[in-house]
Tab-separated table of C-alpha atoms and ligand atoms in Angstrom:
chain	number	residue	atom	x	y	z
E	1	UNK	CA	73.991	74.752	86.514
E	2	UNK	CA	75.067	77.442	84.018
E	3	UNK	CA	78.822	77.812	83.662
E	4	UNK	CA	78.749	81.352	85.138
E	5	UNK	CA	76.979	80.068	88.282
E	6	UNK	CA	79.748	77.628	89.163
E	7	UNK	CA	81.653	78.733	92.250
E	8	UNK	CA	85.143	80.055	91.524
E	9	UNK	CA	87.802	77.376	91.971
E	10	UNK	CA	88.909	77.645	95.586
E	11	UNK	CA	92.631	78.223	95.684
E	12	UNK	CA	94.681	77.054	98.572
E	13	UNK	CA	96.121	79.546	101.050
E	14	UNK	CA	99.883	79.076	101.095
E	15	UNK	CA	101.609	79.082	104.479
E	16	UNK	CA	105.144	78.361	105.649
E	17	UNK	CA	104.280	74.837	106.949
E	18	UNK	CA	102.485	74.128	103.641
E	19	UNK	CA	105.684	74.892	101.677
E	20	UNK	CA	107.663	72.467	103.840
E	21	UNK	CA	104.920	69.897	103.236
E	22	UNK	CA	105.262	70.489	99.464
E	23	UNK	CA	108.927	69.532	99.703
E	24	UNK	CA	108.035	66.346	101.580
E	25	UNK	CA	105.467	65.322	98.978
E	26	UNK	CA	107.535	66.351	95.952
E	27	UNK	CA	105.120	69.085	94.815
E	28	UNK	CA	107.243	71.755	93.038
E	29	UNK	CA	106.974	75.291	94.427
E	30	UNK	CA	106.434	78.231	92.069
E	31	UNK	CA	107.762	81.648	93.019
E	32	UNK	CA	107.685	84.901	91.073
E	33	UNK	CA	108.729	88.407	91.980
E	34	UNK	CA	106.187	91.224	91.906
E	35	UNK	CA	106.544	94.869	92.791
E	36	UNK	CA	103.017	96.309	92.544
E	37	UNK	CA	99.324	95.628	93.133
E	38	UNK	CA	98.307	94.743	89.555
E	39	UNK	CA	101.136	92.232	89.013
E	40	UNK	CA	100.643	90.642	92.435
E	41	UNK	CA	96.932	90.215	91.700
E	42	UNK	CA	97.672	88.418	88.419
E	43	UNK	CA	100.277	86.176	90.066
E	44	UNK	CA	97.843	85.284	92.840
E	45	UNK	CA	94.989	84.585	90.400
E	46	UNK	CA	97.331	82.343	88.379
E	47	UNK	CA	97.952	80.215	91.473
E	48	UNK	CA	101.595	81.198	92.072
E	49	UNK	CA	102.642	79.853	95.500
E	50	UNK	CA	104.983	82.598	96.678
E	51	UNK	CA	105.131	86.217	95.572
E	52	UNK	CA	108.559	87.620	96.325
E	53	UNK	CA	108.893	91.350	96.701
E	54	UNK	CA	112.519	91.147	95.664
E	55	UNK	CA	114.959	93.974	96.043
E	56	UNK	CA	115.286	93.618	92.255
E	57	UNK	CA	112.497	96.200	92.506
E	58	UNK	CA	115.418	98.631	92.559
E	59	UNK	CA	116.523	97.569	89.074
E	60	UNK	CA	113.171	96.673	87.507
E	61	UNK	CA	110.920	99.426	88.845
E	62	UNK	CA	113.192	102.163	90.156
E	63	UNK	CA	115.966	102.193	87.550
E	64	UNK	CA	118.937	101.560	89.882
E	65	UNK	CA	122.026	99.845	88.452
E	66	UNK	CA	121.938	97.092	91.100
E	67	UNK	CA	120.119	96.252	94.352
E	68	UNK	CA	122.554	98.018	96.691
E	69	UNK	CA	120.761	101.418	96.828
E	70	UNK	CA	117.320	99.968	97.708
E	71	UNK	CA	116.040	101.276	101.059
E	72	UNK	CA	113.802	99.686	103.676
E	73	UNK	CA	111.160	102.370	103.103
E	74	UNK	CA	111.099	101.511	99.381
E	75	UNK	CA	110.700	97.820	100.224
E	76	UNK	CA	107.852	98.579	102.628
E	77	UNK	CA	106.111	100.780	100.042
E	78	UNK	CA	106.207	98.042	97.351
E	79	UNK	CA	105.401	95.230	99.796
E	80	UNK	CA	102.226	97.057	100.857
E	81	UNK	CA	101.104	97.329	97.221
E	82	UNK	CA	101.839	93.649	96.528
E	83	UNK	CA	100.095	92.518	99.701
E	84	UNK	CA	96.926	94.358	98.661
E	85	UNK	CA	96.868	92.277	95.452
E	86	UNK	CA	97.330	88.871	97.071
E	87	UNK	CA	94.708	86.571	98.601
E	88	UNK	CA	96.350	83.139	98.723
E	89	UNK	CA	100.052	83.346	97.930
E	90	UNK	CA	102.695	83.692	100.615
E	91	UNK	CA	104.281	87.147	100.433
E	92	UNK	CA	108.028	87.176	101.112
E	93	UNK	CA	109.866	90.509	101.160
E	94	UNK	CA	113.610	91.080	100.814
E	95	UNK	CA	115.498	92.829	103.571
E	96	UNK	CA	117.563	95.308	101.543
E	97	UNK	CA	121.317	95.809	101.767
E	98	UNK	CA	122.484	97.360	105.037
E	99	UNK	CA	119.389	96.531	107.086
E	100	UNK	CA	120.409	93.175	108.587
E	101	UNK	CA	124.167	92.628	108.283
E	102	UNK	CA	125.374	94.752	111.220
E	103	UNK	CA	123.584	92.918	114.047
E	104	UNK	CA	120.774	90.410	114.662
E	105	UNK	CA	118.953	93.118	116.660
E	106	UNK	CA	119.054	95.507	113.708
E	107	UNK	CA	117.792	92.712	111.511
E	108	UNK	CA	114.899	91.954	113.883
E	109	UNK	CA	113.833	95.580	114.085
E	110	UNK	CA	113.896	96.026	110.294
E	111	UNK	CA	112.316	92.656	109.480
E	112	UNK	CA	109.501	93.413	111.927
E	113	UNK	CA	108.798	96.617	109.945
E	114	UNK	CA	108.402	94.547	106.748
E	115	UNK	CA	105.769	92.435	108.521
E	116	UNK	CA	104.018	95.157	110.551
E	117	UNK	CA	104.026	97.992	107.995
E	118	UNK	CA	104.474	96.122	104.699
E	119	UNK	CA	102.228	93.163	105.540
E	120	UNK	CA	104.800	90.551	104.425
E	121	UNK	CA	104.385	87.025	105.781
E	122	UNK	CA	108.139	86.356	105.754
E	123	UNK	CA	111.480	87.957	104.925
E	124	UNK	CA	114.430	86.890	102.797
E	125	UNK	CA	118.035	87.716	103.536
E	126	UNK	CA	121.202	87.014	101.567
E	127	UNK	CA	123.986	84.976	103.141
E	128	UNK	CA	124.749	81.746	104.960
E	129	UNK	CA	126.759	80.697	108.001
E	130	UNK	CA	127.341	84.233	109.280
E	131	UNK	CA	123.587	84.857	109.358
E	132	UNK	CA	122.692	81.769	111.386
E	133	UNK	CA	122.374	83.740	114.640
E	134	UNK	CA	120.229	86.389	112.929
E	135	UNK	CA	118.027	83.725	111.353
E	136	UNK	CA	117.535	82.099	114.772
E	137	UNK	CA	116.613	85.377	116.477
E	138	UNK	CA	114.102	86.261	113.763
E	139	UNK	CA	112.478	82.835	113.617
E	140	UNK	CA	112.275	82.494	117.396
E	141	UNK	CA	110.744	85.954	117.469
E	142	UNK	CA	107.985	85.027	115.007
E	143	UNK	CA	109.481	86.172	111.714
E	144	UNK	CA	109.792	83.376	109.122
E	145	UNK	CA	113.104	83.567	107.266
E	146	UNK	CA	114.020	82.479	103.763
E	147	UNK	CA	117.770	82.293	103.117
E	148	UNK	CA	119.557	83.092	99.860
E	149	UNK	CA	122.828	81.378	98.886
E	150	UNK	CA	125.095	81.381	95.842
E	151	UNK	CA	125.096	84.558	93.816
E	152	UNK	CA	123.822	87.039	96.376
E	153	UNK	CA	123.411	90.251	94.353
E	154	UNK	CA	123.759	92.595	97.350
E	155	UNK	CA	127.432	91.467	97.481
E	156	UNK	CA	128.073	92.544	93.881
E	157	UNK	CA	130.935	94.750	95.068
E	158	UNK	CA	132.625	91.807	96.818
E	159	UNK	CA	132.123	89.390	93.912
E	160	UNK	CA	133.165	92.013	91.336
E	161	UNK	CA	130.088	91.275	89.200
E	162	UNK	CA	127.232	88.798	88.942
E	163	UNK	CA	129.226	85.559	88.687
E	164	UNK	CA	128.233	81.903	89.128
E	165	UNK	CA	129.214	80.764	92.657
E	166	UNK	CA	130.194	77.411	94.191
E	167	UNK	CA	132.405	76.280	91.336
E	168	UNK	CA	135.453	75.358	93.464
E	169	UNK	CA	135.380	72.458	95.963
E	170	UNK	CA	136.007	74.928	98.832
E	171	UNK	CA	133.198	77.307	97.945
E	172	UNK	CA	130.833	74.389	97.254
E	173	UNK	CA	131.649	72.952	100.700
E	174	UNK	CA	131.058	76.340	102.370
E	175	UNK	CA	127.700	76.579	100.637
E	176	UNK	CA	126.649	73.129	101.820
E	177	UNK	CA	127.623	74.102	105.389
E	178	UNK	CA	125.667	77.343	105.016
E	179	UNK	CA	122.578	75.484	103.822
E	180	UNK	CA	122.709	73.225	106.906
E	181	UNK	CA	123.359	76.198	109.194
E	182	UNK	CA	120.310	78.037	107.824
E	183	UNK	CA	118.107	74.995	108.287
E	184	UNK	CA	119.365	74.439	111.839
E	185	UNK	CA	118.784	78.119	112.629
E	186	UNK	CA	115.116	77.768	111.634
E	187	UNK	CA	114.933	79.080	108.057
E	188	UNK	CA	111.883	77.690	106.241
E	189	UNK	CA	113.509	77.673	102.819
E	190	UNK	CA	116.310	79.115	100.746
E	191	UNK	CA	116.901	80.576	97.309
E	192	UNK	CA	119.854	79.049	95.450
E	193	UNK	CA	121.004	81.494	92.782
E	194	UNK	CA	123.472	80.851	89.944
E	195	UNK	CA	125.232	77.754	91.247
E	196	UNK	CA	126.088	74.482	89.459
E	197	UNK	CA	123.110	72.135	89.085
E	198	UNK	CA	124.957	69.253	90.821
E	199	UNK	CA	125.609	71.414	93.881
E	200	UNK	CA	121.987	72.550	94.166
E	201	UNK	CA	120.872	68.919	93.727
E	202	UNK	CA	123.134	67.874	96.619
E	203	UNK	CA	121.886	70.697	98.878
E	204	UNK	CA	118.272	69.892	97.946
E	205	UNK	CA	118.768	66.252	98.944
E	206	UNK	CA	120.574	67.051	102.180
E	207	UNK	CA	118.265	69.693	103.681
E	208	UNK	CA	114.699	69.190	104.869
E	209	UNK	CA	113.482	72.659	103.836
E	210	UNK	CA	112.585	73.744	100.286
E	211	UNK	CA	115.275	75.031	97.934
E	212	UNK	CA	114.082	77.537	95.343
E	213	UNK	CA	116.377	77.780	92.343
E	214	UNK	CA	117.194	80.495	89.870
E	215	UNK	CA	119.955	79.465	87.502
E	216	UNK	CA	120.529	76.464	89.770
E	217	UNK	CA	119.152	73.570	87.700
E	218	UNK	CA	115.987	71.501	87.760
E	219	UNK	CA	116.547	69.526	90.947
E	220	UNK	CA	115.555	72.321	93.326
E	221	UNK	CA	112.219	72.008	95.145
E	222	UNK	CA	110.932	75.044	93.297
E	223	UNK	CA	111.891	77.820	90.907
E	224	UNK	CA	111.805	81.604	91.090
E	225	UNK	CA	111.765	83.994	88.163
E	226	UNK	CA	111.881	87.759	88.027
E	227	UNK	CA	108.633	89.292	86.716
E	228	UNK	CA	110.254	91.463	84.048
E	229	UNK	CA	112.276	88.519	82.679
E	230	UNK	CA	109.136	86.376	82.249
E	231	UNK	CA	107.494	89.074	80.155
E	232	UNK	CA	110.356	90.587	78.183
E	233	UNK	CA	110.221	93.907	79.963
E	234	UNK	CA	113.748	93.771	81.387
E	235	UNK	CA	115.582	96.958	80.435
E	236	UNK	CA	118.878	95.143	79.680
E	237	UNK	CA	120.193	91.978	78.045
E	238	UNK	CA	118.170	88.801	78.876
E	239	UNK	CA	119.927	86.509	81.370
E	240	UNK	CA	120.732	82.861	80.628
E	241	UNK	CA	118.677	81.585	83.572
E	242	UNK	CA	115.601	83.568	82.588
E	243	UNK	CA	112.787	82.422	80.300
E	244	UNK	CA	110.573	84.918	78.503
E	245	UNK	CA	107.074	83.380	78.200
E	246	UNK	CA	105.584	86.311	76.302
E	247	UNK	CA	107.404	89.327	74.945
E	248	UNK	CA	105.191	92.061	76.327
E	249	UNK	CA	107.978	94.608	75.949
E	250	UNK	CA	107.634	94.536	72.159
E	251	UNK	CA	103.821	94.347	72.300
E	252	UNK	CA	103.565	97.287	74.687
E	253	UNK	CA	105.923	99.409	72.589
E	254	UNK	CA	103.901	98.619	69.419
E	255	UNK	CA	100.661	99.465	71.228
E	256	UNK	CA	102.100	102.774	72.446
E	257	UNK	CA	103.196	103.650	68.894
E	258	UNK	CA	99.692	102.831	67.608
E	259	UNK	CA	98.101	104.991	70.334
E	260	UNK	CA	100.462	107.902	69.638
E	261	UNK	CA	99.833	107.783	65.908
E	262	UNK	CA	96.026	107.551	66.359
E	263	UNK	CA	96.038	110.620	68.607
E	264	UNK	CA	98.254	112.567	66.194
E	265	UNK	CA	96.148	111.562	63.193
E	266	UNK	CA	92.953	112.333	65.113
E	267	UNK	CA	91.643	108.748	64.857
E	268	UNK	CA	91.366	108.398	68.646
E	269	UNK	CA	89.155	109.212	70.503
E	270	UNK	CA	86.032	108.417	68.501
E	271	UNK	CA	82.479	109.156	69.577
E	272	UNK	CA	82.470	105.779	71.354
E	273	UNK	CA	85.261	106.953	73.622
E	274	UNK	CA	83.563	110.240	74.395
E	275	UNK	CA	80.924	111.260	76.935
Q	1	KIV	O1	115.418	90.236	94.519
Q	1	KIV	C1	115.060	89.257	93.817
Q	1	KIV	O2	114.308	89.388	92.849
Q	1	KIV	C2	115.572	87.946	94.186
Q	1	KIV	C3	115.343	86.815	93.217
Q	1	KIV	C4	116.225	86.943	92.036
Q	1	KIV	C5	115.517	85.510	93.883
Q	1	KIV	O3	116.180	87.804	95.200
């Protein structure tokens, strides 16, 4: 059979139970953020397991200083676009700041909007022990929940900056308790952000649900990276926990300069580009 006639490689549809299975079998989970249709499509085609519509959309796509100003309507708008680009990956959307902290009922109402209007398969919320009741209500009501412990960027004003968490014995102990509380409340996984590698290794061993690390060492069950960091299109200084696989920022800027100069020098368009 000619190469072009071969059926496309069938990719597996990723579900919540499948991710828990991956942890059991030791298959690492790959997560990337995406904020629009084109990026989500590429991530899905590349076989990424989970596409996270992170509230980092506020920084990366909307130009906010941090994630605090992001609204639920903005999250729904971007989640819809991402969902249209995805066939197989699980789509998880962040509940933005102020939409789930006040009460579990608030959280349920807003999370349901991310599923019903945005098309997300699951939601992520930042925090531990104090969100156990909320996590239980959401999960029992049919909304899969991913937790987020460690450096939780929506609390930037409490932390006084984006600082590594869990460095003292007390805060490490609280984080371990939070991880257990989230699991007991029904969360299907949790992001561990900017915490010591030994602490994330201990949490990963102790809980039965996947841990997804970012700046949390190699022992987590999976890793998450922010889209713009992977491709060098972050507007600020690169972060220690990020890896740039291809510097598209520089390439795109060079291409734009070439385009601008060709238009100004009347090199583009040629006859080939004309109708
Ligand atoms: O909003 C986001 O992009 C995130 C990741 C950094 C985990 O929460």
